[in-house]
PDB file of C-alpha atoms and ligand atoms in Angstrom:
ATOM      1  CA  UNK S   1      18.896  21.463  29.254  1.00 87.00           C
ATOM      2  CA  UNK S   2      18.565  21.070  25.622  1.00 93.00           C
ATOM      3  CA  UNK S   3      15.279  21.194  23.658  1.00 94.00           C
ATOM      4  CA  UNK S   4      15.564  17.466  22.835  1.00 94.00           C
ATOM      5  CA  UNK S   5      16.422  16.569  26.759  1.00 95.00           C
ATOM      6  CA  UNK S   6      12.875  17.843  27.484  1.00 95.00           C
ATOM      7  CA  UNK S   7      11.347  16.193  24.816  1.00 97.00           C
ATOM      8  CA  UNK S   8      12.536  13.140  25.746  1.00 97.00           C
ATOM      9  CA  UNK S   9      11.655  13.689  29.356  1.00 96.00           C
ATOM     10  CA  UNK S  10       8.113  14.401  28.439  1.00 97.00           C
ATOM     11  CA  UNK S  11       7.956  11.502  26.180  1.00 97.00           C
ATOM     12  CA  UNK S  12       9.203   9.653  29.082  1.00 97.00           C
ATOM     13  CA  UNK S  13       6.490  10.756  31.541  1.00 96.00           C
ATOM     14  CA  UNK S  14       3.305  10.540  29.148  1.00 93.00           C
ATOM     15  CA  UNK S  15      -0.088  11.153  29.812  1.00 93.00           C
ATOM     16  CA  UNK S  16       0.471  13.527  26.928  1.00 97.00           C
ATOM     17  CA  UNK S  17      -2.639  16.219  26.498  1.00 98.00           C
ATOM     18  CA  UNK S  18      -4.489  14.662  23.232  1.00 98.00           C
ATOM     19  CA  UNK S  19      -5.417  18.083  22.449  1.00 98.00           C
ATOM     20  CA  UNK S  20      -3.832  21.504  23.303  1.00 98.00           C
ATOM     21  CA  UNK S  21      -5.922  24.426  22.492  1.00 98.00           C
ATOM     22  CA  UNK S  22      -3.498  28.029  22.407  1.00 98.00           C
ATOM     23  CA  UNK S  23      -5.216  31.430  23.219  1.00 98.00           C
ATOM     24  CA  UNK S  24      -2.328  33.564  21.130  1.00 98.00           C
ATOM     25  CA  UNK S  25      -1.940  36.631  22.429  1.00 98.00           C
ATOM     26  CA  UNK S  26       0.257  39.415  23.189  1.00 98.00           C
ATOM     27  CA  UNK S  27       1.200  40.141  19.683  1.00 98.00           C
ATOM     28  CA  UNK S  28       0.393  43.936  19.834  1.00 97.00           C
ATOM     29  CA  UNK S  29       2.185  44.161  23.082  1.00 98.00           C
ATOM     30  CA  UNK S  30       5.194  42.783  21.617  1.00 98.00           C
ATOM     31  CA  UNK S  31       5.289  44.864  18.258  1.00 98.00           C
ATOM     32  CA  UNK S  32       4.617  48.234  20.567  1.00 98.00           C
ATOM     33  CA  UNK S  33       7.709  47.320  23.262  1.00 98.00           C
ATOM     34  CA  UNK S  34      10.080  47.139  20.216  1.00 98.00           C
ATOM     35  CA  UNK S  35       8.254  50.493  18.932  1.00 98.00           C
ATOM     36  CA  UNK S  36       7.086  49.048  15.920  1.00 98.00           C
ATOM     37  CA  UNK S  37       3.295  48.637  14.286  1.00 97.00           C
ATOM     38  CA  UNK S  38       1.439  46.033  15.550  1.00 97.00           C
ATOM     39  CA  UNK S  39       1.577  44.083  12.495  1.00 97.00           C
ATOM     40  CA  UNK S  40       5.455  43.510  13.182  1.00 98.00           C
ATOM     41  CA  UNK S  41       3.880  41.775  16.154  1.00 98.00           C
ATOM     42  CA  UNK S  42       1.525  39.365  14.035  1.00 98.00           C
ATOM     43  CA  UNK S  43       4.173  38.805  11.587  1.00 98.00           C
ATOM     44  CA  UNK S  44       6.234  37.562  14.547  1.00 98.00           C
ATOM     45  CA  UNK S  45       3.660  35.693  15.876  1.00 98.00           C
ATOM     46  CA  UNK S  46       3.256  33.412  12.555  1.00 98.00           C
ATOM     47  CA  UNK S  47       7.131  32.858  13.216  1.00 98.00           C
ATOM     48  CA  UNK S  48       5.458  31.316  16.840  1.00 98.00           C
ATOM     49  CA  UNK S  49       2.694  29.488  14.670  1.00 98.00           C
ATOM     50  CA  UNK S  50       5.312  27.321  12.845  1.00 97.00           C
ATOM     51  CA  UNK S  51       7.351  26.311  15.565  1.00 97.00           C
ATOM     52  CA  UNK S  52       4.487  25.227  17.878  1.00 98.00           C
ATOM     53  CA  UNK S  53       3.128  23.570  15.178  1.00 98.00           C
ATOM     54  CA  UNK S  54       6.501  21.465  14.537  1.00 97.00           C
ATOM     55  CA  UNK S  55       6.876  20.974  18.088  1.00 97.00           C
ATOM     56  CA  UNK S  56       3.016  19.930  18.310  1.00 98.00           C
ATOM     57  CA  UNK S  57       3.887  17.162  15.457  1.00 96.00           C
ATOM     58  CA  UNK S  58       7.361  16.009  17.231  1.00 95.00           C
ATOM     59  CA  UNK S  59       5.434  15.341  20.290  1.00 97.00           C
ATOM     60  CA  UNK S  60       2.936  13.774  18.001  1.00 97.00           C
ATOM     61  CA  UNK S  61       0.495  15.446  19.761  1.00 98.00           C
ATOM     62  CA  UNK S  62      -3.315  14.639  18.026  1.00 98.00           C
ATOM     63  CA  UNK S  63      -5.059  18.321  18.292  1.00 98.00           C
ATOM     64  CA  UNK S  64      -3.916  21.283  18.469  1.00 98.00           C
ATOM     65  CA  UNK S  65      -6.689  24.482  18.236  1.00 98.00           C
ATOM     66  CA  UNK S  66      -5.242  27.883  17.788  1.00 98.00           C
ATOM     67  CA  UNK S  67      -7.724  30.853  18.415  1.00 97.00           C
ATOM     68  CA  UNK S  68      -6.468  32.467  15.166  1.00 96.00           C
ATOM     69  CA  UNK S  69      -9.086  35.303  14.370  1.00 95.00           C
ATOM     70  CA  UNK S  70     -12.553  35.680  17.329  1.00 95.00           C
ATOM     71  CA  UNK S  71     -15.222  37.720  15.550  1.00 95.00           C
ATOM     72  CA  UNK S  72     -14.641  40.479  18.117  1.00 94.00           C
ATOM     73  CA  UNK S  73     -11.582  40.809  16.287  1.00 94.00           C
ATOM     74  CA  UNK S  74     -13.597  42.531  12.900  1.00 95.00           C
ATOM     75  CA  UNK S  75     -13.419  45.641  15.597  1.00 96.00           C
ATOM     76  CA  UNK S  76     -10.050  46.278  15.394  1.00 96.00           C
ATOM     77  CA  UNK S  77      -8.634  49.221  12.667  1.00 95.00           C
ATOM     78  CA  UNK S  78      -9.523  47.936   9.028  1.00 96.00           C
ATOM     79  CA  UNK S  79      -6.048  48.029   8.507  1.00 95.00           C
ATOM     80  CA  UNK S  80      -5.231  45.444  11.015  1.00 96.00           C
ATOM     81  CA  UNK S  81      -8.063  43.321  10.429  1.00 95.00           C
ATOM     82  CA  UNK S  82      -6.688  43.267   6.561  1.00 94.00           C
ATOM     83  CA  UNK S  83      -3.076  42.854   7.531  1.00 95.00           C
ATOM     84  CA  UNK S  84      -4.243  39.422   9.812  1.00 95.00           C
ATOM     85  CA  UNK S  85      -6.038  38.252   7.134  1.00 94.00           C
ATOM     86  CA  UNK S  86      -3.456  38.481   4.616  1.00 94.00           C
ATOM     87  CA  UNK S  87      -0.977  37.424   7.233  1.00 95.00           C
ATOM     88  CA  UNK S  88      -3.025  33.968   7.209  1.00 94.00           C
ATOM     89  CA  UNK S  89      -3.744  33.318   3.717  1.00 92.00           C
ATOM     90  CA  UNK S  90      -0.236  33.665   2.521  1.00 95.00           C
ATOM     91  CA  UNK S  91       0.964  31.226   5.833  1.00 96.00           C
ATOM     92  CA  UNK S  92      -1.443  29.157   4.777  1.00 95.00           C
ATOM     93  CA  UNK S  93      -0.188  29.298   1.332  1.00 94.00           C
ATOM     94  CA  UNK S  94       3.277  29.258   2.032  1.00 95.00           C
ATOM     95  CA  UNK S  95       3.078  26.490   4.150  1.00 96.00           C
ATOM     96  CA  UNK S  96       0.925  23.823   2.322  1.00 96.00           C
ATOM     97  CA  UNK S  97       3.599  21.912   1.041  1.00 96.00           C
ATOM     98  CA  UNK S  98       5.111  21.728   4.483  1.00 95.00           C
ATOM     99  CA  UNK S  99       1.717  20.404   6.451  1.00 96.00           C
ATOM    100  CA  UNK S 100       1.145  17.793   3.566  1.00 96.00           C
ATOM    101  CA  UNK S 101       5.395  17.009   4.155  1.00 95.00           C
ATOM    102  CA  UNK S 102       4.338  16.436   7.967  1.00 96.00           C
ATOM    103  CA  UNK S 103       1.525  14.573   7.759  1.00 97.00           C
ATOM    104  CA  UNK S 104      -0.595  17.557   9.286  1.00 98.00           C
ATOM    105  CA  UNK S 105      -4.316  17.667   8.586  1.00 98.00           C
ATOM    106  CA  UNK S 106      -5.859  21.627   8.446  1.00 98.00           C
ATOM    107  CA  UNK S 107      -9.161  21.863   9.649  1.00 97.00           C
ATOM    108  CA  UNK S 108     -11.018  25.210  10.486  1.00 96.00           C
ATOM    109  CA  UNK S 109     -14.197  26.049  12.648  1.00 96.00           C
ATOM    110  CA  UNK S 110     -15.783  29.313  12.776  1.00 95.00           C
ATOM    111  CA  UNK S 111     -18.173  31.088  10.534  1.00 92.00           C
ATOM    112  CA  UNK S 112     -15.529  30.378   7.166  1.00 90.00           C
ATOM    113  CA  UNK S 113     -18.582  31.414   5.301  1.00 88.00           C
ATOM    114  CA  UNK S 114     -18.113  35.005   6.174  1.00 89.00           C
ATOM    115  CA  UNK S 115     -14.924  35.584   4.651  1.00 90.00           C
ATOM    116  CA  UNK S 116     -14.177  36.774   1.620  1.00 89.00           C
ATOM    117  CA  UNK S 117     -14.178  33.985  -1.436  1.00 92.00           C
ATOM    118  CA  UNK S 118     -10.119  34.224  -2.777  1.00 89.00           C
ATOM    119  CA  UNK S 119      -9.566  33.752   0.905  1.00 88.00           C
ATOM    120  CA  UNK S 120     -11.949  31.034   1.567  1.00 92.00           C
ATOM    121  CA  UNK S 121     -10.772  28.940  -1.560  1.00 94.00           C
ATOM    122  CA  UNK S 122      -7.246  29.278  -0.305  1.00 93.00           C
ATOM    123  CA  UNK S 123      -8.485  27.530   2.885  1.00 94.00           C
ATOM    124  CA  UNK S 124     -10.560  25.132   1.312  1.00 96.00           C
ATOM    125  CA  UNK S 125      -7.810  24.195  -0.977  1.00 96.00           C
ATOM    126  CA  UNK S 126      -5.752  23.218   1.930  1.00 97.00           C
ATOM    127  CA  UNK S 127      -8.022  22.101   4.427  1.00 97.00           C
ATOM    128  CA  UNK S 128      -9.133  19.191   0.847  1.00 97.00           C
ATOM    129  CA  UNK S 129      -5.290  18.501  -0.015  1.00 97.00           C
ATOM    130  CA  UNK S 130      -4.565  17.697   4.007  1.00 98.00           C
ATOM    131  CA  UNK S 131      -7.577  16.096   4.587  1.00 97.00           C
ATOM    132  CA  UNK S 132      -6.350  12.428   4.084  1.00 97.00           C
ATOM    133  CA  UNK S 133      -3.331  13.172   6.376  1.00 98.00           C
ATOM    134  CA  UNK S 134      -3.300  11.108   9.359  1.00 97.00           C
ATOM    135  CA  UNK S 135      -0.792  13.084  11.694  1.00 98.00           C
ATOM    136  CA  UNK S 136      -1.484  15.962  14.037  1.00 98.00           C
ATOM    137  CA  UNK S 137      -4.791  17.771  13.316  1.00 98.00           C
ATOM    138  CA  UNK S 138      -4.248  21.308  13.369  1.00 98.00           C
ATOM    139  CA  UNK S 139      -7.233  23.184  13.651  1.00 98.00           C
ATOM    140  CA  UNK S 140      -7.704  27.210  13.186  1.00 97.00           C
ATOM    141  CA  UNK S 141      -9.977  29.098  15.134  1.00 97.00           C
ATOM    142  CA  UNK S 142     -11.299  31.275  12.250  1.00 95.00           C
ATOM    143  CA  UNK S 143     -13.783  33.781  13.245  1.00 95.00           C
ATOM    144  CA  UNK S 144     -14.706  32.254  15.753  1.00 97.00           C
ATOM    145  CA  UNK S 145     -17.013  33.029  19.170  1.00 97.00           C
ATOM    146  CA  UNK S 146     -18.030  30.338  21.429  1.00 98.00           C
ATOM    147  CA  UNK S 147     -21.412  31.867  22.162  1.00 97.00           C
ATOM    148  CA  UNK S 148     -21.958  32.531  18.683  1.00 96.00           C
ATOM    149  CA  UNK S 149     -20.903  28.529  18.127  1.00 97.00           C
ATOM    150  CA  UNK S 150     -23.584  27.797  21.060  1.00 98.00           C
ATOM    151  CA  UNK S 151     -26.280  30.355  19.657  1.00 98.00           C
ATOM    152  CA  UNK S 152     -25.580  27.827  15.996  1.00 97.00           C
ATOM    153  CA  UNK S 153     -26.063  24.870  17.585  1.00 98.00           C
ATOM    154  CA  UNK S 154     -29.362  25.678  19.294  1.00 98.00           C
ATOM    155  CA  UNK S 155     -30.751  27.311  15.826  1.00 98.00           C
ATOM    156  CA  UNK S 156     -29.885  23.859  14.194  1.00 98.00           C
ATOM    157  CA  UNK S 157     -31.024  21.633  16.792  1.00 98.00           C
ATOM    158  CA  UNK S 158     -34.426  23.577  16.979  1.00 98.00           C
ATOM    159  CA  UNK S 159     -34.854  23.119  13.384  1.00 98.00           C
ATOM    160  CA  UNK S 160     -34.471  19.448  13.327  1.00 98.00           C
ATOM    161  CA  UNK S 161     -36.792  19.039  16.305  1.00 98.00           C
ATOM    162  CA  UNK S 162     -39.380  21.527  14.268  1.00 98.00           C
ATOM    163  CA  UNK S 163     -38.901  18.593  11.218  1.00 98.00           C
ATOM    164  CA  UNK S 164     -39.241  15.610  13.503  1.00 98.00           C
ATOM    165  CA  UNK S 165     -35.536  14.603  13.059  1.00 98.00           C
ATOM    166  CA  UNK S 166     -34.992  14.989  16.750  1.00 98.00           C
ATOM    167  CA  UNK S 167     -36.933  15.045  19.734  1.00 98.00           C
ATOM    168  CA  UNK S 168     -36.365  17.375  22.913  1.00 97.00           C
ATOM    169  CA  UNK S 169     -35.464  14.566  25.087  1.00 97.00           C
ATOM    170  CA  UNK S 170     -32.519  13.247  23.213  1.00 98.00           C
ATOM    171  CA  UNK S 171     -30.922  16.310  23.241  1.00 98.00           C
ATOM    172  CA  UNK S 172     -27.930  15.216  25.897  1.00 98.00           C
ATOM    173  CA  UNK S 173     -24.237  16.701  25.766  1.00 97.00           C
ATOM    174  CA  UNK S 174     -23.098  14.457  23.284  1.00 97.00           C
ATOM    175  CA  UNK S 175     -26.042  15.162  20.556  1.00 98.00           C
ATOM    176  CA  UNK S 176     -25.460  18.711  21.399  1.00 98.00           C
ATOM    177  CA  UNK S 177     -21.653  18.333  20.819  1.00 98.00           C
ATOM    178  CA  UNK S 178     -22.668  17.125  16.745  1.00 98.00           C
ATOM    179  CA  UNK S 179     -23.794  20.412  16.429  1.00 98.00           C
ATOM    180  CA  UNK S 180     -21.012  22.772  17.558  1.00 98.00           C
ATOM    181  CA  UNK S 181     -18.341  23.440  14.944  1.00 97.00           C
ATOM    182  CA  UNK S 182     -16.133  21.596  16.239  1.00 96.00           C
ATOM    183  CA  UNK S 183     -17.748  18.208  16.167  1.00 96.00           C
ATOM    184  CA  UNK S 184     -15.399  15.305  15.497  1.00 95.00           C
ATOM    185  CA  UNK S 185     -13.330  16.924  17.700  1.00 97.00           C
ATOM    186  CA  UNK S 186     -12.334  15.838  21.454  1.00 98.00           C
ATOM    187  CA  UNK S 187     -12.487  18.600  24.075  1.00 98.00           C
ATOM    188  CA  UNK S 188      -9.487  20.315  24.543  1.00 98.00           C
ATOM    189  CA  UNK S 189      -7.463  18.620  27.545  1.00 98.00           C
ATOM    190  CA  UNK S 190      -5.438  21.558  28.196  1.00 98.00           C
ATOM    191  CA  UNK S 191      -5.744  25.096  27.393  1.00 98.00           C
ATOM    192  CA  UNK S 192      -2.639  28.000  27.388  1.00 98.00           C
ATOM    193  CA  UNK S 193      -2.950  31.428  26.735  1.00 98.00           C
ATOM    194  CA  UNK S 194       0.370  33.427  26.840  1.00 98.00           C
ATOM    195  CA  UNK S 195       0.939  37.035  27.826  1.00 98.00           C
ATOM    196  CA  UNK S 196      -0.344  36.908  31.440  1.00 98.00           C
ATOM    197  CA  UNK S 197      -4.530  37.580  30.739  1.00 96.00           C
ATOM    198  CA  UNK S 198      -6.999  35.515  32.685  1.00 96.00           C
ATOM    199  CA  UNK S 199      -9.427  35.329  30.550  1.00 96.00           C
ATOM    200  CA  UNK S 200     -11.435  33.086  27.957  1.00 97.00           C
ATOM    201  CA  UNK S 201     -12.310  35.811  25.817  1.00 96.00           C
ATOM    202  CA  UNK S 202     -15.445  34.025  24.553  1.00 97.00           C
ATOM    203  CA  UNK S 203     -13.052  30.846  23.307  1.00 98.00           C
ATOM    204  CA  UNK S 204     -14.479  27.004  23.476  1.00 98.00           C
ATOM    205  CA  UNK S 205     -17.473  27.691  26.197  1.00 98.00           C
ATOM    206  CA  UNK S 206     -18.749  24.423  25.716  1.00 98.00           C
ATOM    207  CA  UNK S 207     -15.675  22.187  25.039  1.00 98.00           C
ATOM    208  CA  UNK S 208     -13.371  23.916  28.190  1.00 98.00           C
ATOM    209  CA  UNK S 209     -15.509  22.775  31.071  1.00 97.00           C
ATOM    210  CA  UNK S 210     -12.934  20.547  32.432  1.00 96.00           C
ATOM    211  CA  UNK S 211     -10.269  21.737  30.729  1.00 97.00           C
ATOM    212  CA  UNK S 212      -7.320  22.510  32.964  1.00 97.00           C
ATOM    213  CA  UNK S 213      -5.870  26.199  32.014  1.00 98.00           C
ATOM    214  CA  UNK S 214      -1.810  27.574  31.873  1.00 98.00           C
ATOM    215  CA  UNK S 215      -1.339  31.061  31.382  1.00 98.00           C
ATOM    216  CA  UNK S 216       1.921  32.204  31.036  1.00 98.00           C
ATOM    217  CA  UNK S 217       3.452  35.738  31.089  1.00 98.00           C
ATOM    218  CA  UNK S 218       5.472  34.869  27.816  1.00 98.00           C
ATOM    219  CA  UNK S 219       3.786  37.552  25.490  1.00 98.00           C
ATOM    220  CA  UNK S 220       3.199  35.125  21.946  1.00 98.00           C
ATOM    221  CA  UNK S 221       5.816  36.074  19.683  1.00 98.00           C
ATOM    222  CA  UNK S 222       8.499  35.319  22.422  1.00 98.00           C
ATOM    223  CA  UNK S 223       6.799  31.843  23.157  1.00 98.00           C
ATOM    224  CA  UNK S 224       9.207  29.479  22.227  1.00 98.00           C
ATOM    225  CA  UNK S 225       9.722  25.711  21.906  1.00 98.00           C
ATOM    226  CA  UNK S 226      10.584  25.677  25.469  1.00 98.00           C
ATOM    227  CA  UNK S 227       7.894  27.332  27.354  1.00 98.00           C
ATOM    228  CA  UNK S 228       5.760  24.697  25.238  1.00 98.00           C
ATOM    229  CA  UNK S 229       7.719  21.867  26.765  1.00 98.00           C
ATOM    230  CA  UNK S 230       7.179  23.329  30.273  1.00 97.00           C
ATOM    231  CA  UNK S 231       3.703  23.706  30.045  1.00 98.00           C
ATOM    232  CA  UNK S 232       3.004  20.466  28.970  1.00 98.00           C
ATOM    233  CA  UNK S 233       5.411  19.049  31.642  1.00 97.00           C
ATOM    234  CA  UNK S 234       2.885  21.330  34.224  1.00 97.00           C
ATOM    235  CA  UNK S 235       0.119  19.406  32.670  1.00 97.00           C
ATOM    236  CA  UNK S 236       1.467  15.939  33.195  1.00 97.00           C
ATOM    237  CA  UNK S 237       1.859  17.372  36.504  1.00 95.00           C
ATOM    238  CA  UNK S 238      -1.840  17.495  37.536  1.00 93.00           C
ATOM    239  CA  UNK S 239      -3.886  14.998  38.766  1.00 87.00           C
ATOM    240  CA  UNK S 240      -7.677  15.504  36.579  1.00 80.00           C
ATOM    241  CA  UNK S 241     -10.667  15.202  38.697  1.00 81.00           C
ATOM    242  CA  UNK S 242     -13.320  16.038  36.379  1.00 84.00           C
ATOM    243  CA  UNK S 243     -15.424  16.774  39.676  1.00 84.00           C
ATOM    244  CA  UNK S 244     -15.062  13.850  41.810  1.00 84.00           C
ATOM    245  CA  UNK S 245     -12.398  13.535  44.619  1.00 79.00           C
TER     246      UNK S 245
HETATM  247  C1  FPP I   1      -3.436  38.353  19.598  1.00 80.52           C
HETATM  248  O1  FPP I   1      -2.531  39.389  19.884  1.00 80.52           O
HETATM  249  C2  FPP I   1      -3.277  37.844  18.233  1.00 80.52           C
HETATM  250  C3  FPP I   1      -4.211  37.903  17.232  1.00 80.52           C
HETATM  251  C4  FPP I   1      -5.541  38.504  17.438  1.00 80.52           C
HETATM  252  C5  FPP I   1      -3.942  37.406  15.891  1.00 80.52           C
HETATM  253  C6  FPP I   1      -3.237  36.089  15.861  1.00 80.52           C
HETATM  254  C7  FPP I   1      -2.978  35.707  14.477  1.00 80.52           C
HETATM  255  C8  FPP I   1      -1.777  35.298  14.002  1.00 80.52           C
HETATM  256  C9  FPP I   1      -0.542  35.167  14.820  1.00 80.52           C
HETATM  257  C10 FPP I   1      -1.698  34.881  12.581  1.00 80.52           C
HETATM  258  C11 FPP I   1      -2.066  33.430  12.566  1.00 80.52           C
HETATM  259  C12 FPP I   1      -1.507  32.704  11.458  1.00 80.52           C
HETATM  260  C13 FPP I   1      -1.654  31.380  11.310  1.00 80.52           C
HETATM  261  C14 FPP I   1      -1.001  30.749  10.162  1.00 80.52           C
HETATM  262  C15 FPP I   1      -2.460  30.513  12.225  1.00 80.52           C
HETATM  263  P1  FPP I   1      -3.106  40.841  20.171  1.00 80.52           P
HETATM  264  O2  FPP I   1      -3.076  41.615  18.911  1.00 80.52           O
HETATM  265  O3  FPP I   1      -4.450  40.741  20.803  1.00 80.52           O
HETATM  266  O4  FPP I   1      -2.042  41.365  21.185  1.00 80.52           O
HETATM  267  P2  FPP I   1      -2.253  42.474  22.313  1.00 80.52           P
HETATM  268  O5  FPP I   1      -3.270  41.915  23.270  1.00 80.52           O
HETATM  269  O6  FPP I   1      -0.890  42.583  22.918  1.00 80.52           O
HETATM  270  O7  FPP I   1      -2.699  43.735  21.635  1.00 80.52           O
END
């Protein structure tokens, strides 16, 4: 069956996931089957980036999260750290003229403050020229940790009940939500991570609680337009519960 065939089935079927969040992983693996560095790997994954991201917008799909850089990931060689980076900021680059052709909007959460200035202008400068699109919201995972999004939150909230702004008893899940980076956002509906791990790895504590999960063996460069379809098609396939019967 073509790519377009399942599209169309999926179209058919709706009760679409409004927003897909991707663990990406398997990169490294890739690169060191092939017996080349694991950069190779990253490089190839980018090549995944773009065509999920297409296929996200086809599907006109409303959010799509991509766990693009965890701040766990500042352990890794300096030389890999440096190579991701660089790997992002000339995507990003690259591929401005192409979000603002598709209508996509960029939006990051993490701590974007920690990065280094040439790089955060370059994703300022395209998270302000997309802002004003109205198509799929693509939003990048930037060093990122869900505690450390939690351990934010509670700082903030405990300073604005210090200055009389809030009170302790109208803290309830959706004031807490306005305080987590990714406010604005809805909770992710459906999470995949490829390359066979089950794991969270520290990704969207808060927002996953009833979030139904697809891992797939598919290591992330290899993930293709077509493992997408099908695990969207296993997702129309559940029935939600959200904890009653
Ligand atoms: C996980 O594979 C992948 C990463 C930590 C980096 C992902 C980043 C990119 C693909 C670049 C993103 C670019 C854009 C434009 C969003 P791994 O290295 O953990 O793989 P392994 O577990 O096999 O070692």
């Amino acid at each position: 069956m073509s790519n377009e065939d399942l599209r169309n089935i999926i179209l058919k079927k709706g009760n679409l996931p409004r927003h897909i969040a991707i663990i990406m992983d398997g990169n490294g693996r890739w690169a060191r089957k092939r017996g080349l560095p694991r950069i190779a790997g990253h490089r190839a994954g980018v090549k995944t980036v773009k065509r999920i991201v297409e296929a996200a917008g086809e599907l006109k799909l409303s959010f799509l999260t991509l766990f693009t850089f965890s701040t766990d990931n500042w352990q890794r060689p300096k030389e890999e750290v440096s190579a991701i980076m660089n790997l992002l900021y000339e995507t990003t680059k690259r591929e401005l003229i192409e979000l603002e052709k598709n209508n996509v909007k960029l939006i990051a959460t993490g701590i974007i403050d920690e990065l280094s200035p040439k790089r955060r202008e370059i994703l300022k400068k395209a998270i302000e020229r997309t802002k004003r699109n109205t198509g799929l919201v693509l939003n990048l995972a930037l060093n990122y940790s869900g505690r450390s999004e939690i351990l934010n939150a509670v700082k903030k909230i405990s300073r604005d009940v210090s200055a009389g702004l809030v009170t302790s008893e109208e803290i309830d899940e959706d004031l807490f939500s306005s305080y987590l980076y990714s406010k604005g956002l809805p909770d992710p509906d459906f999470l995949i991570r490829t390359s066979g791990e089950m794991r969270i790895s520290n990704f969207m504590l808060w927002q996953t609680s009833y979030t139904e999960l697809y891992v797939t063996e598919v290591l992330w460069p290899d993930f293709s337009v077509e493992d997408f379809y099908q695990a969207i098609w296993a997702f129309q396939n559940r029935q939600r519960r959200f904890g009653k019967i």
